[in-house]
Structures are given as structure tokens and as C-alpha cells.
Coordinates of C-alpha atoms and ligand atoms in Angstrom, one line a residue:
M75 CA -26.1 129.6 124.7
D76 CA -24.1 126.6 123.8
L77 CA -23.9 125.0 120.0
N78 CA -27.0 122.8 120.9
Q79 CA -29.1 125.5 122.2
L80 CA -28.5 127.3 118.7
R81 CA -28.8 124.3 116.6
S82 CA -32.7 123.8 118.7
I83 CA -33.5 127.2 118.1
Q84 CA -33.2 126.4 114.2
S85 CA -35.2 123.7 114.8
V86 CA -38.5 122.9 112.4
D87 CA -40.3 122.7 115.3
L88 CA -40.3 126.5 116.2
I89 CA -42.0 127.0 113.3
P90 CA -45.8 127.7 114.0
K91 CA -48.8 126.1 113.0
Y92 CA -51.5 128.8 113.5
W93 CA -51.1 132.3 111.9
Y94 CA -51.9 134.8 115.0
N95 CA -55.1 137.1 113.5
I96 CA -55.0 140.5 115.2
L97 CA -59.0 141.4 114.7
P98 CA -60.8 139.7 117.7
D99 CA -58.5 141.9 119.8
L100 CA -58.6 145.2 118.2
P101 CA -59.0 147.8 120.8
E102 CA -62.2 149.2 119.0
P103 CA -63.8 147.0 115.9
L104 CA -62.0 147.7 112.3
P105 CA -63.9 150.5 110.6
P106 CA -65.2 147.9 107.7
M107 CA -64.0 149.1 103.7
R108 CA -66.0 151.0 101.9
K109 CA -66.8 151.9 98.5
P110 CA -66.5 155.2 97.0
D111 CA -70.4 155.6 97.4
G112 CA -70.1 154.9 101.0
N113 CA -71.3 151.6 101.1
V114 CA -69.8 148.9 102.9
V115 CA -67.8 146.2 100.8
N116 CA -69.2 142.8 100.8
P117 CA -66.8 140.2 101.3
N118 CA -67.8 138.5 98.1
E119 CA -67.3 141.3 96.2
L120 CA -63.3 140.9 96.9
E121 CA -63.5 137.2 95.2
A122 CA -63.2 139.2 91.8
I123 CA -59.7 139.7 93.0
F124 CA -58.6 137.7 95.4
P125 CA -59.3 133.3 95.9
K126 CA -61.8 132.6 98.5
S127 CA -59.5 131.2 101.0
L128 CA -57.8 134.6 101.0
V129 CA -61.2 136.3 101.8
Q130 CA -62.1 134.7 104.3
Q131 CA -58.7 135.0 105.8
E132 CA -59.5 138.5 105.1
F133 CA -62.4 139.0 107.5
S134 CA -62.2 136.3 110.0
S135 CA -63.1 136.5 113.3
T136 CA -60.8 133.7 114.1
R137 CA -57.9 134.4 116.4
F138 CA -55.6 131.4 115.4
I139 CA -55.4 130.2 111.8
E140 CA -54.1 127.0 110.8
V141 CA -51.0 126.9 108.7
P142 CA -51.6 124.3 106.0
E143 CA -48.9 121.1 106.9
E144 CA -47.7 121.7 103.3
L145 CA -47.0 125.3 103.4
V146 CA -45.3 124.6 107.0
A147 CA -43.0 122.4 105.1
L148 CA -41.8 124.4 102.2
Y149 CA -41.3 127.2 105.2
A150 CA -38.7 124.8 106.6
E151 CA -37.6 123.9 103.5
I152 CA -36.6 127.8 102.5
G153 CA -34.6 128.4 105.8
R154 CA -37.6 128.9 108.4
P155 CA -37.3 129.4 111.3
T156 CA -35.4 132.4 111.1
P157 CA -32.7 133.6 113.3
L158 CA -33.2 135.4 116.0
L159 CA -29.9 136.9 116.8
R160 CA -28.6 139.2 119.6
A161 CA -26.4 142.4 118.3
R162 CA -24.0 141.9 121.0
R163 CA -21.4 144.1 118.8
L164 CA -23.6 146.9 118.8
E165 CA -24.1 146.5 122.6
K166 CA -20.8 146.8 123.3
Y167 CA -20.3 149.5 121.0
L168 CA -22.3 151.8 122.4
D169 CA -21.8 150.6 126.2
T170 CA -25.3 150.2 126.8
P171 CA -27.0 148.2 129.2
A172 CA -30.0 147.4 126.6
R173 CA -30.0 144.2 125.1
I174 CA -30.8 144.0 121.5
Y175 CA -32.3 141.1 119.7
Y176 CA -33.8 140.9 116.0
K177 CA -35.3 138.6 113.7
Y178 CA -33.0 138.2 110.7
E179 CA -35.7 138.1 107.3
G180 CA -32.9 138.7 105.3
V181 CA -32.1 134.6 105.2
L182 CA -35.0 133.8 103.0
P183 CA -33.9 133.2 99.4
T184 CA -35.4 136.6 98.3
G185 CA -33.6 138.8 101.1
S186 CA -36.8 140.0 102.9
H187 CA -39.5 138.7 104.8
K188 CA -42.3 138.9 101.7
V189 CA -41.9 135.3 100.8
N190 CA -43.8 134.8 104.1
T191 CA -47.1 136.3 102.0
A192 CA -46.2 135.3 98.8
L193 CA -45.8 131.3 99.5
A194 CA -49.1 131.3 101.6
Q195 CA -51.1 133.4 98.6
A196 CA -49.7 131.2 96.0
Y197 CA -50.6 128.2 97.9
F198 CA -54.4 129.0 98.5
N199 CA -54.4 130.5 94.7
M200 CA -53.2 126.9 93.5
I201 CA -55.3 125.1 95.8
E202 CA -58.4 126.8 94.3
G203 CA -57.4 126.0 90.9
I204 CA -56.0 129.5 89.7
E205 CA -53.4 129.7 86.9
R206 CA -52.3 133.1 87.2
L207 CA -51.1 136.1 89.6
T208 CA -51.0 139.7 88.7
T209 CA -48.8 142.0 90.8
E210 CA -47.4 145.5 91.5
T211 CA -43.9 146.1 92.5
G212 CA -41.7 149.3 94.0
A213 CA -38.0 148.4 94.4
G214 CA -38.8 144.2 93.3
Q215 CA -38.3 142.7 96.6
W216 CA -42.5 142.1 96.4
G217 CA -42.4 141.3 92.6
S218 CA -39.6 138.7 93.7
A219 CA -41.2 136.7 96.2
L220 CA -44.2 136.4 94.0
A221 CA -42.1 135.4 91.2
L222 CA -40.1 132.8 93.5
A223 CA -43.5 131.5 95.3
G224 CA -45.3 131.3 91.6
A225 CA -42.2 129.2 90.0
L226 CA -42.6 126.6 93.4
F227 CA -46.4 126.7 92.7
K228 CA -46.6 126.1 89.1
L229 CA -48.5 129.8 88.9
K230 CA -47.6 132.3 85.9
V231 CA -46.9 135.6 87.3
R232 CA -46.9 138.9 85.7
V233 CA -45.5 141.8 87.9
Y234 CA -46.1 145.5 86.6
M235 CA -42.8 147.0 88.0
V236 CA -42.4 150.9 88.8
K237 CA -41.3 151.8 85.7
I238 CA -38.4 154.0 87.4
S239 CA -37.1 151.0 89.5
Y240 CA -37.2 148.9 86.3
E241 CA -34.7 151.1 84.8
Q242 CA -32.8 152.2 87.7
K243 CA -32.9 148.9 89.6
P244 CA -32.0 145.7 87.1
Y245 CA -31.0 143.4 89.7
R246 CA -34.4 142.6 91.4
R247 CA -36.1 142.5 87.8
I248 CA -33.3 139.9 87.2
L249 CA -34.2 138.5 89.7
M250 CA -37.8 137.9 89.3
Q251 CA -37.1 137.0 85.3
L252 CA -34.8 134.4 86.8
Y253 CA -37.6 133.0 88.4
G254 CA -40.1 133.0 85.3
A255 CA -42.0 136.0 85.8
E256 CA -42.9 138.0 83.3
V257 CA -41.7 141.8 84.2
I258 CA -43.7 144.8 82.6
P259 CA -42.9 148.4 83.3
S260 CA -45.6 150.7 84.4
P261 CA -47.3 152.6 83.6
S262 CA -47.7 150.4 80.1
R263 CA -49.5 149.9 77.7
Y264 CA -51.1 146.9 78.8
T265 CA -54.0 148.4 80.7
N266 CA -56.5 151.3 80.8
A267 CA -55.2 152.7 83.7
G268 CA -51.5 152.7 82.2
R269 CA -52.9 153.9 79.0
S270 CA -54.4 157.3 79.8
I271 CA -51.4 157.9 82.4
L272 CA -49.1 157.5 79.6
A273 CA -51.3 159.5 77.5
S274 CA -51.4 162.6 79.8
N275 CA -47.9 162.0 80.8
P276 CA -45.3 159.9 77.9
D277 CA -42.8 159.7 80.7
H278 CA -44.8 159.2 84.0
P279 CA -42.0 157.7 85.8
G280 CA -44.7 155.2 87.6
S281 CA -45.5 155.2 91.8
L282 CA -46.4 152.0 93.3
G283 CA -50.1 153.3 93.1
V284 CA -50.1 153.5 89.2
A285 CA -48.9 149.9 89.1
I286 CA -51.6 148.3 91.9
S287 CA -53.9 150.3 89.6
E288 CA -52.8 147.9 86.6
A289 CA -52.1 144.7 88.1
I290 CA -55.9 144.8 89.4
E291 CA -57.1 145.7 86.0
D292 CA -55.5 143.0 84.5
A293 CA -56.6 140.7 86.9
L294 CA -60.1 141.7 86.6
T295 CA -59.6 141.5 82.9
H296 CA -57.9 138.1 82.4
P297 CA -59.7 134.3 83.3
N298 CA -58.1 132.4 86.0
T299 CA -56.3 135.1 87.1
K300 CA -56.1 136.8 90.5
Y301 CA -54.4 139.5 91.8
S302 CA -52.0 139.2 94.6
L303 CA -50.7 142.0 97.5
G304 CA -47.5 142.2 99.2
S305 CA -49.0 144.3 102.1
V306 CA -51.6 146.4 103.9
L307 CA -54.1 144.0 103.8
N308 CA -55.0 141.7 107.1
H309 CA -54.7 138.8 105.2
V310 CA -51.3 139.3 104.3
L311 CA -50.5 140.9 108.1
L312 CA -51.8 137.2 109.2
H313 CA -49.2 135.3 107.6
Q314 CA -46.3 137.5 108.3
S315 CA -47.2 136.7 112.0
I316 CA -45.3 133.6 111.7
I317 CA -42.3 135.9 112.6
G318 CA -43.0 136.8 115.9
L319 CA -45.0 133.7 116.7
E320 CA -41.1 132.4 116.2
A321 CA -39.1 135.0 118.0
L322 CA -41.7 134.2 121.2
K323 CA -40.8 130.7 120.9
Q324 CA -37.3 131.9 120.8
L325 CA -36.7 134.1 122.9
E326 CA -38.8 131.8 125.8
Y327 CA -36.1 129.0 124.8
I328 CA -33.0 131.6 125.7
G329 CA -35.4 132.5 128.9
E330 CA -35.9 136.3 127.5
D331 CA -39.1 137.5 128.7
I332 CA -41.5 139.8 126.5
P333 CA -39.3 142.4 125.9
D334 CA -39.7 146.0 126.4
Y335 CA -39.3 147.8 123.0
I336 CA -40.8 145.9 119.9
I337 CA -39.4 147.9 116.7
G338 CA -40.0 147.7 113.2
C339 CA -39.8 149.8 109.7
V340 CA -43.1 150.4 108.1
G341 CA -44.1 150.7 104.7
G342 CA -47.3 149.0 104.2
G343 CA -47.0 147.6 107.7
S344 CA -46.5 143.8 106.9
N345 CA -43.2 143.4 108.8
F346 CA -43.8 145.4 111.4
A347 CA -47.0 144.0 112.7
G348 CA -45.7 140.1 112.1
L349 CA -43.3 141.4 114.4
A350 CA -45.5 143.2 116.6
Y351 CA -49.0 141.6 116.4
P352 CA -48.1 138.1 118.5
F353 CA -46.4 140.3 121.1
Y354 CA -49.2 142.3 121.6
Y355 CA -51.1 139.5 122.2
E356 CA -48.9 138.0 124.9
S357 CA -48.2 141.5 126.2
I358 CA -51.6 143.6 125.9
I359 CA -54.4 141.1 125.5
R360 CA -53.0 138.2 128.0
G361 CA -51.5 140.8 130.2
R362 CA -48.0 139.9 130.3
K363 CA -46.3 142.8 129.9
K364 CA -48.5 145.7 129.4
D365 CA -46.2 148.6 129.6
T366 CA -44.4 147.2 126.2
V367 CA -43.6 149.9 123.9
F368 CA -44.5 149.1 120.1
I369 CA -42.6 151.5 118.1
A370 CA -43.3 151.7 114.1
V371 CA -40.9 153.6 112.4
E372 CA -40.8 155.7 109.0
P373 CA -39.1 157.7 106.8
K374 CA -39.6 161.9 107.1
A375 CA -40.3 161.7 103.3
V376 CA -43.4 159.4 103.6
P377 CA -45.0 160.5 106.9
S378 CA -48.2 158.7 106.8
M379 CA -48.3 157.7 110.2
T380 CA -46.9 161.3 111.9
K381 CA -48.4 163.4 109.3
G382 CA -51.3 161.9 107.6
L383 CA -55.0 162.1 108.3
Y384 CA -57.0 158.7 109.7
T385 CA -59.5 158.9 107.2
Y386 CA -61.1 157.0 104.3
D387 CA -58.7 156.4 101.3
H388 CA -58.2 154.4 98.3
G389 CA -55.1 152.1 98.1
D390 CA -53.9 153.2 94.7
T391 CA -53.1 155.7 92.4
A392 CA -56.3 155.3 90.2
G393 CA -58.7 155.0 92.7
L394 CA -59.1 151.2 91.9
T395 CA -59.1 149.5 95.2
P396 CA -62.2 149.8 97.9
L397 CA -61.5 152.4 100.7
L398 CA -59.5 151.4 103.6
K399 CA -59.7 153.9 107.1
M400 CA -56.0 154.2 107.7
Y401 CA -53.6 156.9 108.2
T402 CA -52.8 158.5 104.5
L403 CA -50.9 161.1 102.5
G404 CA -53.4 161.1 99.9
H405 CA -53.5 158.1 96.9
R406 CA -52.6 161.2 95.0
Y407 CA -49.1 162.0 97.1
T408 CA -46.1 160.9 94.9
P409 CA -43.2 159.6 97.4
P410 CA -40.2 161.2 97.0
P411 CA -37.4 159.3 95.9
I412 CA -35.9 158.1 98.8
H413 CA -33.5 154.4 98.6
A414 CA -36.0 152.9 100.8
G415 CA -38.3 152.1 98.3
G416 CA -40.8 149.5 100.2
L417 CA -41.6 152.9 102.4
R418 CA -43.2 154.7 99.5
Y419 CA -46.8 154.1 100.2
H420 CA -48.9 156.8 100.8
G421 CA -51.2 154.7 103.2
V422 CA -50.7 152.0 106.4
A423 CA -52.4 149.2 106.9
P424 CA -55.9 149.9 108.3
T425 CA -55.1 147.5 111.7
L426 CA -51.9 149.4 112.6
A427 CA -53.6 152.3 111.8
L428 CA -56.4 151.9 114.5
L429 CA -53.5 150.6 117.0
V430 CA -51.4 154.1 116.4
K431 CA -54.9 155.8 116.8
N432 CA -55.3 154.3 120.3
K433 CA -51.8 155.1 121.2
I434 CA -50.5 151.3 121.3
V435 CA -48.3 151.7 118.7
K436 CA -46.3 155.0 118.6
P437 CA -45.1 156.5 115.2
I438 CA -41.5 157.8 114.7
A439 CA -39.9 159.4 111.5
Y440 CA -36.5 159.4 110.0
H441 CA -34.6 161.1 107.2
Q442 CA -33.0 159.2 105.3
T443 CA -29.2 160.4 105.6
D444 CA -29.6 159.5 110.1
V445 CA -31.0 156.0 108.7
F446 CA -28.3 155.5 106.4
E447 CA -26.1 155.9 109.3
A448 CA -27.7 153.9 111.1
A449 CA -27.1 151.5 109.2
R450 CA -23.4 151.8 108.2
L451 CA -22.5 151.2 112.1
F452 CA -24.6 148.1 112.1
A453 CA -22.4 146.8 109.3
Q454 CA -19.5 147.6 110.5
V455 CA -20.0 146.0 114.1
E456 CA -22.8 143.1 113.1
G457 CA -21.6 142.9 109.9
I458 CA -25.3 142.5 108.3
V459 CA -26.3 145.0 106.0
P460 CA -29.4 146.4 106.1
A461 CA -32.2 146.6 103.9
P462 CA -32.4 150.5 103.8
E463 CA -36.0 149.8 105.2
S464 CA -34.8 148.1 107.9
A465 CA -32.3 150.7 108.5
H466 CA -35.3 153.0 109.8
A467 CA -35.8 150.3 112.4
V468 CA -32.2 150.0 113.0
K469 CA -32.1 153.6 113.7
A470 CA -34.8 153.2 116.1
V471 CA -32.7 150.9 118.1
I472 CA -29.6 152.9 118.5
D473 CA -31.4 155.9 120.1
I474 CA -33.5 153.9 122.1
A475 CA -30.2 151.9 123.5
V476 CA -27.8 155.1 123.8
E477 CA -31.4 156.5 126.1
A478 CA -31.3 153.1 127.8
K479 CA -27.0 154.6 128.5
K480 CA -28.3 157.8 129.8
K481 CA -30.9 156.2 132.4
N482 CA -28.6 153.1 132.8
E483 CA -31.6 150.9 132.4
E484 CA -31.6 147.2 131.7
K485 CA -34.2 147.4 128.7
V486 CA -34.5 144.3 126.4
I487 CA -35.4 145.7 122.5
I488 CA -36.3 143.4 119.4
F489 CA -36.7 144.6 115.8
N490 CA -37.4 143.4 112.7
M491 CA -34.3 143.4 110.5
S492 CA -36.8 142.6 107.3
G493 CA -34.5 142.4 104.8
H494 CA -30.7 143.0 103.7
G495 CA -29.6 145.5 101.7
L496 CA -27.3 143.5 99.1
L497 CA -29.4 144.5 96.1
D498 CA -29.6 148.2 97.5
L499 CA -25.5 148.5 97.2
Q500 CA -26.2 151.4 95.0
G501 CA -28.0 154.0 97.7
Y502 CA -25.4 153.1 100.3
R503 CA -23.1 154.3 97.5
D504 CA -24.5 157.5 97.6
Y505 CA -24.5 157.8 101.2
L506 CA -20.9 157.3 101.0
E507 CA -20.3 159.9 98.3
G508 CA -22.6 162.0 100.1
K509 CA -24.8 162.0 97.4
I510 CA -28.0 161.5 100.0
S511 CA -30.7 164.2 100.3
N512 CA -33.9 164.6 103.0
Y513 CA -37.3 165.2 101.6
E514 CA -39.9 166.3 103.2
P515 CA -43.8 167.4 102.5
E516 CA -44.3 171.0 103.5
S517 CA -47.5 170.9 103.9
I518 CA -49.8 167.9 102.7
D519 CA -53.5 168.9 100.9
L520 CA -56.1 166.5 101.3
S521 CA -59.1 168.5 100.9
Y522 CA -59.9 166.5 97.3
L523 CA -60.9 163.1 99.2
F524 CA -63.7 165.3 100.6
K525 CA -65.1 166.4 97.7
Ligands
PLP844 C1 -41.0 145.4 101.5 C2 -40.4 145.7 102.5 C3 -40.7 147.0 103.8 C4 -42.0 147.4 103.8 O1 -42.9 146.6 103.5 P1 -44.0 146.5 105.1 O2 -45.4 145.8 104.2 O3 -44.4 147.8 105.8 O4 -42.9 145.7 105.4 C5 -40.2 146.3 104.7 N1 -38.8 146.0 104.1 C6 -38.7 145.1 103.5 C7 -36.5 144.3 103.6 C8 -39.0 145.3 102.5 O5 -39.1 144.5 101.3

């Protein structure tokens, strides 16, 4: 690649003007959202918490959905297209014939892919005259992305932040506050959901599920306020498809075909889907490369896809959200305190669950010690410190590249480096000091879901 080529793959022309919606291309119809009584959720019922345009996207059967011009411009202004990089020094270190590419979302202002959907969601809320957004955040990646989006579109943002992260991880809280968002430790006294949890346990450390319950209740009980979700739902995955669509053009530009392996880490599934779904469309639906392998990586401590059940479950702990058919560990599962905060979610996006069930996406799980080891190697040879979440993908990439060496196969791998880890250095510190433990649930009891 010469410098001019490099320059043009950074060009605005590479930002897609349409998002890719996987709903019409699934191997079987997506099971609908249901209410606890079993009835199917009517789209307009969701308009209590989301603006109309996002509800439309959520249920749309249109394959390509236009990205508003104003949003394309904003994506360019915050650094899209993100670079497609080749991990040549990692290839060399592993002495592998594999070619390893990655989309680096860590260059975006809040350091991860989450801002792609945060900007889109804030934009559509702003267009519909909404003035205030509520949301939850774990480690703070999503909260800071929405806080930034709120600042750019002049919307008030209140973030319910899992209390233990609020206390132990001040930097992203400060980032959110810097952007002008109000950050509340959850469980809080602002909502019934929070108050009832505090009544039974005043020292409750909080969880993503609890914070979701609080943010939804807040949106339902305040005027001109809507709720924003950072993953799992179809419209979120739709917005993230910008990652894979850009990557397709960038690979084409350098003359690389559809890769053999497409890899991403999975919390709720949005960065994985963002990279993988446009490739699924090209390789499987359009038939350009039917044997592409899609690998979704999760922590062994939160093994929803590898050990969960494919069934209807709530998205939050209090059971306020509709039931989604997905792989789940049960909405009462309290994930162990692993450093990859963004992967501590009991379920997974329904479309991704369907692809896993149909064996189109292969899930694998790793222990966090192995993940940090992979991340350290990556940082030492490539310079970029992966977010602990993204490091799960790095670990899988290294394993596959090593396998390719053993078999002497010239495989092409692409993965999503969903974020950088420069605000996660406490986790790396614990790793370097040998203070990281591994967790794995012994058994998962989901009988309460069927009562
Ligand atoms: C939130 C987050 C994740 C996990 O969420 P998904 O919806 O599964 O992508 C992964 N990586 C980073 C850097 C995150 O911030």
C-alpha cells in the first residue's frame, strides 16, 4: 500500500450511505418479542420508551436503510471511516501464513464502537423533538458514548451507572460528566426499581440489569424523555453495520477477498454484528464465500452462548423489558466481576442467538487470564492496548493464526477491535501483578423462567 492508497482508504467516500439490516436475510423468521402473558409485543407499544423512527427500524424488513446525510457528515467529523489495519507484526511474531486484519474502533472520541449507535439514536430522538435521554452503563463505555451524543445534539442525558463501577472506575464517570451528562449510581433512590432493591440490600453493588430497569422507569415517568439502549436490539445492530460495510470497501480497495474468518467479542452482540452481518450478507446471502467462519467470543464467566439456554427471557433484572428469544443465563444471573465490564450481560441479541442456533455463528469462550495474555502480546507487538472486551477477540485470532501455521494454510482473518483499553489499565495492572482470577458458573438454574 502506498501513501496515496492509505489516504484514500481514510476517505469520507468509504462511509456507507445505507445501514445493513439483517432481518430479511435470517435463516428463519426472528421470534417476536413477547409479553409475560405470552402475547406478541405490538411495535407501537415500544413507542412509550423509544422514538417512532427507531421503533420502525427495530421491526423493519428493508434490507438497506438510509443513513441521514447529517449523520454521515457527523461520522466523518468524529473520525469515520475507522482504519482497517493489518497486524503484520503479530503475524510475524506468530510466524503464521495467515493475514490478520482488524477494524480499529478505538480511534473514535470515547474509545469504542458505541458512539456509532449513540449518535444515530440521539439524532432520531432530536428529530422527533425529544429533549432528554436516559440509559444505563456498566463500565461506562456506553454511557460516555451517549453523553457525547447528547452534547452534540443538545439533549439532556441521565446515566444510571452500576454502583460498583461508579465507585471503582471513576474515569469514564468523569468523561460522562465532562460531556455534561448526569451520572447516578445504581441502584438509586430515584426509581421504584432502585428503592425496592436497596430496601432488601442497601449495599447492593448494582448490575446492568438493575440499571436498565431504573433507566426505563425514569423514561416512562418523565415528560419528553426516551430511553436509549447500547446493544442487543435490532436498531442498535443496524447502526453498527457501518463497521462491516466500511471494512468490505476497505478490503476491496486493497484487493483482499472476503476473509475466511470474521471474529468479534460479544457482550450484547452489537460490535460483533456490526462487523459480521455485512460479511454474512456478502458471503452467505449473496453466495460470494459460503465457507466463511463467523466466531463470536465471550467470557467463560458469562457464557450465555456456550452454556445458556435458547429461550424467552427479560433483558433486565427487574423484568420490565419485553421477553426476547435469545441465549440467556437468566435475568437473575449476577455476572462475576471480570474486567471486561462490557461483556457482563446475561443474554445476547436475538438475531445473533438465531444465527448461533442455526450454526452459522460459532461461539467460543475464554478465561480472562488467557485473554489478558493475548492482549499483552498484542500491545507489545502492535502498540495498541485492546479493551479487555476486544481482547477476547484477539485471543481467538491468535489461536486461529497458530492453527493456520500448524496446517500451513494461508487463511485471512478479520476481527473487530471494538475499543482501546487505556481507561482499563487497572485491569492490566491486576494482570501484571498476578491478581486476576478466573470464574466459571458451576451450573445454571433457569427453572424460574418456566414457572
Ligand atoms: C460495550 C462493549 C462491548 C460489548 O458490547 P457489544 O454490544 O457486544 O459490542 C465490546 N467492546 C467494547 C469496547 C465495548 O465498549
